């Protein structure tokens, strides 16, 4: 998606030549003397433009307006959230029409996050998955111009949002690809191609190296599959050498059949999305590559398939993780935690400031929180607060879940240090308690994105979440350089 930022008042917007224009109209709209303002004021007064967020009035070749297609969209209070809804409706209304370029005009100075919200929503509304279609449909929009009264005032937000959209779209692309087009090997290639950006390096480990590291748990999940596993290590190093990195760990199960604890057939195809955590890590690195913030970030992706086979792990098998802890695999379908635990142990070598894992981990989390908020677990209150904040401002919400030790009772077993499942009750939490055993050496958070990473039914497809949350969190970690503007001393 192509974006451009432009200084454009209502007056300028009236005479702006473009294929289509969306005018975002906030409650309490104050018209100027230009023709577009006048007609908008009249439409509101007559009740033809209702003030509810997302309500539209479409017009064609209006007298005094240079742009042929004009869509007035109510944007309510003008908050980022309302703007997102308004732009989604406005861009949606252009779908199927001839306009490939649109100019989105803010009739008031955009509120914090509103420009980003408009850009993310426009990209979202015009996204089309094409990789495995023989006659790909073109996306509805090629180019979006953002018209604001003062472009310099929102330049930083605009640039960040551009990088964010690129990251979200990369995450969607890989999550959407079917498992035969997104094998661990292909995922590793995608990671490697991110190393074309400055400051990004990528290293990929195969079975021999993973074995040498003692990742017995990760290897166990992969052993029933004909596709070779990959352990992907991405490094973005643009911060001071002395600065401890943030480590992102993404679950990269490229297909989850459940293994010997086989899943039922209906909707099993959706388990191609079980590498959405990994895809979000790729997306974040893409955004970092474009933005080049002064940070150190490591991305770790344990990637493999979970398949039933003569060589596959069986319920009751006990394996030894890289941490030395033994695990009784009571259910081979609880495989995400088995690949993540070894990645968490591997993360120790980076002496991280923070480790965040991102995983489509449990159906239970989907039941608990639905598709609105991701589940967030952390033993570090400051980290939990920062993630919650990042989610709110990026409109990529999460919700903190508990980690009381009593929840770990069900993971006890006579046959190993820990079992990989407890009962059905509190399934998202017991999964997090399992992971916590491997995250004792650093500040850690776990994002369960089972409900938020993709949509099912008619809208089936990846959402690109939680790239926005993660990028927002990371950018908030950049310490501003000392210098003019920042007072030192008193
Ligand atoms: N990838 C699934 C989680 C999942 C299921 C995400 C449905 C989205 C929709 C995960 O590997 C899994 O199978 N989890 C099991 C755990 C259970 C066996 C304790 C689950 O949630 O049923
Ligand atoms: Mn599973
Ligand atoms: Zn899974």
XYZ file of C-alpha atoms and ligand atoms in Angstrom:
514
model
C 0.000 0.000 0.000
C 1.221 3.428 -1.008
C 0.701 6.361 1.327
C 1.256 10.071 0.987
C 0.831 12.829 3.547
C -0.354 16.223 2.420
C -1.283 19.550 4.007
C -4.870 20.075 2.954
C -7.539 22.222 4.545
C -11.203 22.089 3.591
C -10.681 24.850 1.069
C -7.835 22.967 -0.581
C -9.771 19.730 -0.445
C -12.611 21.281 -2.474
C -10.250 21.973 -5.360
C -8.062 18.867 -4.946
C -8.050 16.662 -8.041
C -8.320 12.997 -7.100
C -10.262 9.856 -8.009
C -12.137 9.632 -4.733
C -12.235 11.601 -1.534
C -13.335 10.568 1.938
C -14.149 13.514 4.128
C -14.055 12.618 7.817
C -16.710 14.690 9.517
C -16.560 14.953 13.314
C -19.473 15.826 15.572
C -19.802 19.607 15.829
C -18.408 20.092 12.320
C -17.525 23.736 11.690
C -17.929 24.575 8.010
C -15.678 27.020 6.188
C -16.783 29.073 3.200
C -15.653 26.478 0.633
C -18.227 24.479 -1.288
C -17.388 21.137 0.314
C -17.900 22.558 3.814
C -21.148 24.115 2.765
C -22.585 20.972 1.286
C -21.440 18.964 4.314
C -23.158 21.391 6.687
C -26.326 21.178 4.624
C -26.216 17.382 4.550
C -25.884 17.245 8.326
C -28.678 19.760 8.801
C -31.003 17.883 6.472
C -30.240 14.595 8.199
C -28.760 13.069 5.034
C -25.417 12.628 6.758
C -26.225 10.981 10.066
C -23.765 11.683 12.835
C -23.348 8.086 13.980
C -19.756 6.856 13.408
C -19.346 5.191 10.030
C -22.522 6.625 8.465
C -21.911 7.631 4.853
C -23.191 9.955 2.191
C -21.783 9.304 -1.287
C -21.946 11.911 -4.024
C -20.793 12.099 -7.653
C -19.494 15.132 -9.547
C -20.652 17.670 -7.047
C -20.669 21.278 -8.128
C -17.707 23.157 -6.681
C -15.797 20.007 -5.704
C -13.002 18.931 -8.060
C -12.843 15.309 -6.954
C -15.394 13.224 -8.891
C -16.350 10.823 -6.109
C -16.984 12.309 -2.727
C -17.884 10.272 0.336
C -18.787 12.103 3.519
C -18.178 9.886 6.541
C -19.184 10.594 10.100
C -16.243 10.158 12.457
C -18.055 10.873 15.731
C -15.741 12.270 18.391
C -12.763 12.058 16.013
C -10.892 9.661 18.309
C -8.541 7.120 16.768
C -11.113 4.406 17.367
C -13.904 6.339 15.639
C -11.635 7.246 12.737
C -10.744 3.591 12.284
C -14.415 2.700 12.044
C -15.199 5.623 9.740
C -12.364 4.862 7.326
C -13.255 1.165 7.267
C -16.802 2.088 6.251
C -15.668 4.748 3.759
C -13.069 2.608 2.004
C -15.487 -0.314 2.070
C -18.002 1.781 0.137
C -15.490 2.251 -2.682
C -14.978 -1.505 -3.053
C -15.781 -2.740 -6.524
C -15.797 0.790 -7.926
C -13.251 2.191 -10.369
C -11.329 4.381 -7.919
C -7.903 2.978 -7.072
C -6.640 6.065 -5.288
C -8.334 7.830 -2.440
C -7.699 11.011 -0.522
C -8.805 10.869 3.100
C -9.361 14.361 4.455
C -9.490 15.177 8.158
C -11.902 18.080 8.530
C -10.476 18.759 12.018
C -6.893 18.508 13.261
C -6.439 14.747 13.780
C -6.388 13.517 17.364
C -3.571 11.384 18.706
C -3.352 8.108 16.821
C -6.069 9.086 14.340
C -3.766 9.275 11.312
C -2.343 5.862 12.134
C -5.837 4.495 12.674
C -6.921 5.816 9.269
C -3.926 4.274 7.529
C -4.253 0.880 9.226
C -8.000 0.820 8.510
C -7.555 1.801 4.850
C -4.945 -0.919 4.366
C -7.132 -3.440 6.166
C -10.268 -2.591 4.176
C -8.474 -2.924 0.852
C -6.290 -5.940 1.650
C -6.523 -8.907 -0.676
C -4.682 -12.203 -0.255
C -3.346 -13.227 -3.640
C -0.336 -15.543 -3.263
C -2.058 -18.814 -4.107
C -4.666 -17.611 -6.616
C -4.227 -18.142 -10.337
C -6.069 -14.933 -11.250
C -5.336 -12.580 -8.405
C -7.788 -9.735 -7.945
C -6.083 -6.380 -7.549
C -6.484 -4.687 -4.212
C -9.219 -2.083 -4.034
C -6.801 0.719 -3.328
C -3.294 1.261 -4.603
C -2.687 4.598 -3.046
C -4.003 6.573 -0.089
C -3.367 10.295 0.403
C -3.889 11.611 3.918
C -5.011 15.230 3.897
C -4.530 17.084 7.183
C -4.447 20.784 7.986
C -0.783 20.566 8.989
C 1.279 17.696 7.592
C 4.427 18.434 9.656
C 2.457 17.999 12.893
C 1.764 14.330 12.133
C 4.827 13.423 10.068
C 6.320 11.091 12.695
C 3.025 9.329 13.268
C 2.584 8.991 9.512
C 6.018 7.423 9.023
C 5.534 5.010 11.882
C 2.134 3.997 10.569
C 3.591 3.374 7.114
C 6.118 0.974 8.624
C 3.413 -0.555 10.799
C 1.203 -1.303 7.800
C 4.130 -2.961 6.022
C 4.669 -5.114 9.124
C 1.005 -6.001 9.491
C 0.778 -6.945 5.818
C 3.840 -9.178 6.020
C 2.401 -10.896 9.093
C -0.933 -11.416 7.332
C 0.721 -12.727 4.207
C 2.631 -15.468 6.038
C -0.207 -16.357 8.394
C -2.647 -16.638 5.485
C -0.451 -18.880 3.366
C -1.491 -22.532 3.499
C 0.934 -24.845 5.249
C 2.332 -26.268 2.007
C 3.256 -22.718 1.018
C 4.527 -21.764 4.471
C 6.718 -24.635 5.617
C 9.340 -24.107 8.322
C 11.906 -23.868 5.516
C 9.921 -21.185 3.674
C 9.324 -19.284 6.900
C 13.069 -19.311 7.486
C 13.616 -17.962 3.970
C 11.170 -15.168 4.674
C 13.097 -14.337 7.839
C 16.379 -14.405 5.918
C 15.044 -11.974 3.352
C 14.429 -9.457 6.160
C 18.198 -9.269 6.538
C 18.186 -6.997 3.467
C 17.222 -4.196 5.839
C 20.053 -2.403 7.633
C 20.832 -3.655 11.172
C 18.936 -6.931 10.692
C 20.708 -10.283 10.743
C 19.207 -13.718 10.497
C 20.531 -17.121 11.414
C 18.659 -20.377 10.867
C 19.343 -23.563 12.812
C 18.428 -27.017 11.549
C 17.920 -30.361 13.281
C 21.595 -31.080 13.966
C 22.129 -27.747 15.711
C 18.864 -27.929 17.626
C 19.813 -31.427 18.797
C 23.221 -30.206 19.934
C 21.519 -27.464 21.951
C 19.420 -30.133 23.658
C 16.034 -28.842 22.513
C 14.405 -32.209 23.181
C 10.954 -30.744 23.593
C 10.939 -28.788 20.319
C 12.382 -31.803 18.459
C 9.707 -34.076 19.918
C 6.898 -32.035 18.356
C 8.595 -32.106 14.971
C 9.489 -35.811 14.890
C 6.230 -36.948 13.286
C 6.619 -34.608 10.335
C 8.348 -35.099 7.002
C 9.069 -31.349 6.885
C 12.354 -30.486 8.572
C 12.159 -28.129 11.560
C 13.815 -24.720 11.632
C 14.868 -22.551 14.562
C 14.989 -18.968 13.344
C 17.080 -16.319 15.089
C 16.517 -12.732 13.967
C 18.626 -9.900 15.325
C 17.870 -6.217 15.021
C 20.837 -4.347 16.504
C 20.517 -0.585 16.348
C 20.817 0.275 20.041
C 23.919 0.763 22.169
C 25.916 -2.480 22.564
C 25.491 -2.233 26.324
C 21.712 -2.221 26.047
C 20.031 -5.554 26.839
C 17.683 -6.651 24.072
C 13.971 -7.315 24.084
C 13.416 -10.883 22.882
C 10.256 -11.780 20.949
C 9.437 -15.483 20.711
C 6.820 -16.472 18.123
C 5.084 -19.847 18.013
C 5.784 -21.208 14.543
C 3.654 -24.337 14.171
C 3.128 -24.220 10.414
C 0.342 -26.769 10.756
C -1.211 -28.235 13.885
C -3.094 -31.476 13.283
C -2.936 -32.172 17.001
C -0.583 -35.084 16.344
C -1.651 -38.481 17.762
C -4.138 -36.504 19.910
C -5.677 -35.692 16.531
C -7.983 -32.715 16.121
C -11.464 -33.174 14.616
C -11.809 -32.515 10.870
C -14.141 -29.468 10.886
C -12.146 -26.256 10.641
C -8.844 -28.068 10.947
C -7.657 -26.022 7.960
C -7.540 -23.041 10.324
C -4.548 -24.646 12.011
C -2.463 -23.256 9.134
C -2.724 -20.051 11.200
C -0.890 -21.699 14.089
C 2.267 -19.836 13.107
C 0.624 -16.423 13.540
C 2.886 -15.672 16.503
C 5.889 -16.301 14.269
C 4.317 -14.191 11.525
C 3.868 -11.317 13.977
C 7.577 -11.485 14.830
C 8.436 -11.288 11.112
C 6.045 -8.357 10.794
C 7.614 -6.486 13.701
C 11.081 -6.976 12.226
C 9.855 -5.640 8.907
C 8.587 -2.505 10.671
C 11.829 -2.147 12.642
C 13.797 -2.516 9.418
C 11.930 0.407 7.910
C 11.951 2.635 10.979
C 15.464 1.921 12.294
C 14.775 2.902 15.928
C 17.698 2.826 18.416
C 16.866 -0.542 19.969
C 18.158 -4.081 20.262
C 15.558 -6.728 19.515
C 15.951 -10.484 19.079
C 13.306 -12.605 17.363
C 13.171 -16.343 18.004
C 10.924 -18.678 16.015
C 10.733 -22.406 16.656
C 9.081 -23.606 13.445
C 7.775 -27.087 12.690
C 4.651 -29.097 11.900
C 2.656 -31.133 14.430
C 1.730 -34.361 12.626
C 0.539 -37.887 13.481
C 2.902 -40.556 12.165
C 4.683 -43.777 13.015
C 7.493 -41.691 14.391
C 5.297 -39.131 16.157
C 5.291 -38.562 19.917
C 2.606 -40.499 21.800
C 0.588 -39.488 24.843
C 2.580 -40.378 27.932
C 5.978 -39.938 26.283
C 8.506 -38.093 28.406
C 11.035 -35.751 26.812
C 13.878 -33.637 28.181
C 13.735 -29.936 27.426
C 16.768 -27.712 26.869
C 16.342 -26.445 30.440
C 16.878 -29.980 31.732
C 13.304 -30.235 32.975
C 11.545 -33.407 31.866
C 8.039 -33.128 30.391
C 5.324 -35.754 30.184
C 3.415 -35.169 26.961
C -0.087 -36.176 28.009
C -1.676 -34.510 24.999
C 0.266 -34.111 21.764
C -2.091 -31.284 20.782
C -0.612 -29.078 23.513
C 2.453 -28.692 21.278
C 2.839 -24.907 21.289
C 4.167 -24.823 24.832
C 6.564 -27.647 23.938
C 8.271 -25.644 21.200
C 8.109 -22.369 23.119
C 9.723 -23.715 26.291
C 12.970 -24.512 24.496
C 12.936 -21.134 22.742
C 12.502 -19.445 26.140
C 15.524 -21.315 27.483
C 17.476 -20.319 24.381
C 16.511 -16.676 25.056
C 18.567 -16.721 28.288
C 21.811 -16.402 26.334
C 20.884 -12.877 25.235
C 20.631 -11.681 28.855
C 17.397 -10.021 27.813
C 15.765 -6.986 29.326
C 12.398 -8.573 28.571
C 11.109 -11.656 26.795
C 7.656 -11.654 25.209
C 6.271 -14.780 23.624
C 3.413 -14.591 21.155
C 1.380 -17.701 20.474
C -1.922 -19.052 19.190
C -1.686 -21.214 22.277
C -5.113 -22.243 23.538
C -8.691 -22.582 22.373
C -9.485 -21.739 25.996
C -8.162 -18.202 25.542
C -10.416 -17.772 22.525
C -13.351 -18.876 24.671
C -12.337 -16.540 27.499
C -11.677 -13.322 25.568
C -13.085 -13.868 22.090
C -11.615 -11.921 19.198
C -11.450 -8.533 20.878
C -8.522 -8.775 23.283
C -5.474 -11.027 23.306
C -4.690 -12.780 26.589
C -1.678 -11.282 28.349
C 0.163 -12.958 31.176
C 3.096 -11.509 33.071
C 4.687 -11.800 36.451
C 6.170 -8.326 35.960
C 3.619 -5.619 36.798
C 5.504 -2.866 34.972
C 5.744 -4.962 31.816
C 2.076 -5.899 32.036
C 1.121 -2.234 32.374
C 3.327 -1.269 29.422
C 1.781 -3.938 27.192
C -1.727 -3.002 28.230
C -0.949 0.662 27.433
C 0.640 -0.171 24.105
C -2.428 -2.180 23.163
C -4.802 0.649 24.063
C -2.962 3.311 22.111
C -2.346 1.088 19.081
C -5.968 -0.138 19.104
C -4.635 -3.696 19.376
C -6.050 -4.642 22.747
C -4.977 -7.188 25.319
C -6.190 -8.135 28.792
C -4.155 -9.273 31.755
C -4.873 -12.773 33.023
C -3.801 -14.287 36.359
C -0.782 -16.461 37.134
C -1.526 -17.687 40.659
C 0.611 -20.689 41.545
C -2.487 -22.665 42.461
C -3.255 -22.864 38.744
C -0.120 -25.003 38.294
C -1.429 -27.849 40.489
C -2.887 -29.739 37.538
C 0.488 -29.847 35.770
C 1.905 -32.203 38.421
C 2.662 -35.771 37.364
C 4.344 -38.874 38.785
C 6.332 -39.478 35.637
C 8.224 -36.257 34.876
C 9.001 -32.828 36.318
C 5.875 -31.412 34.705
C 3.003 -32.505 32.447
C 2.169 -30.531 29.327
C -1.547 -30.265 30.139
C -3.763 -29.851 33.169
C -7.564 -30.244 33.101
C -9.903 -28.277 30.847
C -10.597 -25.629 33.463
C -8.559 -22.446 33.068
C -6.777 -23.869 30.038
C -5.219 -20.602 28.910
C -3.823 -20.015 32.391
C -2.431 -23.499 32.930
C -0.669 -23.180 29.567
C 0.871 -19.910 30.744
C 1.882 -21.547 34.039
C 3.703 -24.220 32.045
C 5.625 -21.555 30.101
C 6.419 -19.613 33.261
C 8.566 -22.527 34.492
C 10.944 -21.793 31.631
C 10.931 -18.002 32.024
C 12.312 -17.671 35.545
C 15.538 -15.943 34.546
C 14.104 -12.778 32.991
C 11.175 -10.410 32.950
C 8.590 -12.202 30.833
C 5.179 -11.809 29.263
C 3.090 -14.214 27.234
C 0.486 -13.138 24.673
C -2.108 -15.779 23.812
C -3.442 -14.661 20.431
C -5.595 -17.719 19.672
C -8.721 -15.539 19.494
C -7.228 -12.459 17.835
C -4.727 -13.633 15.211
C -7.310 -14.598 12.640
C -10.979 -14.427 11.828
C -13.024 -17.466 10.935
C -16.205 -18.055 8.919
C -16.860 -15.794 5.909
C -14.228 -13.268 6.983
C -11.604 -16.025 7.259
C -8.126 -14.608 7.279
C -5.226 -13.364 9.345
C -5.570 -10.052 11.193
C -1.905 -9.147 11.527
C -2.334 -8.851 15.281
C -0.508 -8.179 17.545
C 2.089 -6.431 15.355
C 0.658 -3.011 16.250
C 0.777 -3.715 19.983
C 4.336 -5.045 19.843
C 5.671 -2.209 17.701
C 4.041 0.349 19.982
C 5.599 -1.340 23.007
C 9.036 -1.453 21.393
C 9.017 2.147 20.183
C 8.129 3.248 23.715
C 11.370 1.574 24.871
C 13.568 3.889 22.813
C 15.315 6.216 25.218
C 15.454 9.702 23.715
C 19.041 10.800 23.020
C 20.527 13.455 25.276
C 20.824 16.761 23.500
C 19.054 20.014 22.775
C 15.411 19.801 23.666
C 16.120 17.510 26.567
C 17.265 19.383 29.653
C 20.074 17.769 31.586
C 20.482 18.522 35.294
C 17.960 20.691 37.078
N -3.101 -24.251 18.217
C -3.937 -24.749 19.245
C -4.751 -23.660 19.926
C -5.944 -23.176 19.193
C -7.065 -23.962 19.072
C -5.974 -21.910 18.669
C -8.175 -23.493 18.412
C -7.081 -21.433 18.021
C -8.182 -22.224 17.882
C -3.099 -25.432 20.315
O -1.952 -26.052 19.869
C -3.951 -26.472 20.932
O -4.297 -27.393 20.242
N -4.276 -26.309 22.182
C -5.111 -27.222 22.867
C -4.560 -27.433 24.241
C -5.219 -28.542 24.999
C -4.874 -29.870 24.362
C -4.761 -28.509 26.431
C -6.513 -26.617 22.923
O -6.639 -25.402 23.098
O -7.460 -27.368 22.753
Mn -2.327 -28.042 19.240
Zn -1.132 -25.343 18.170
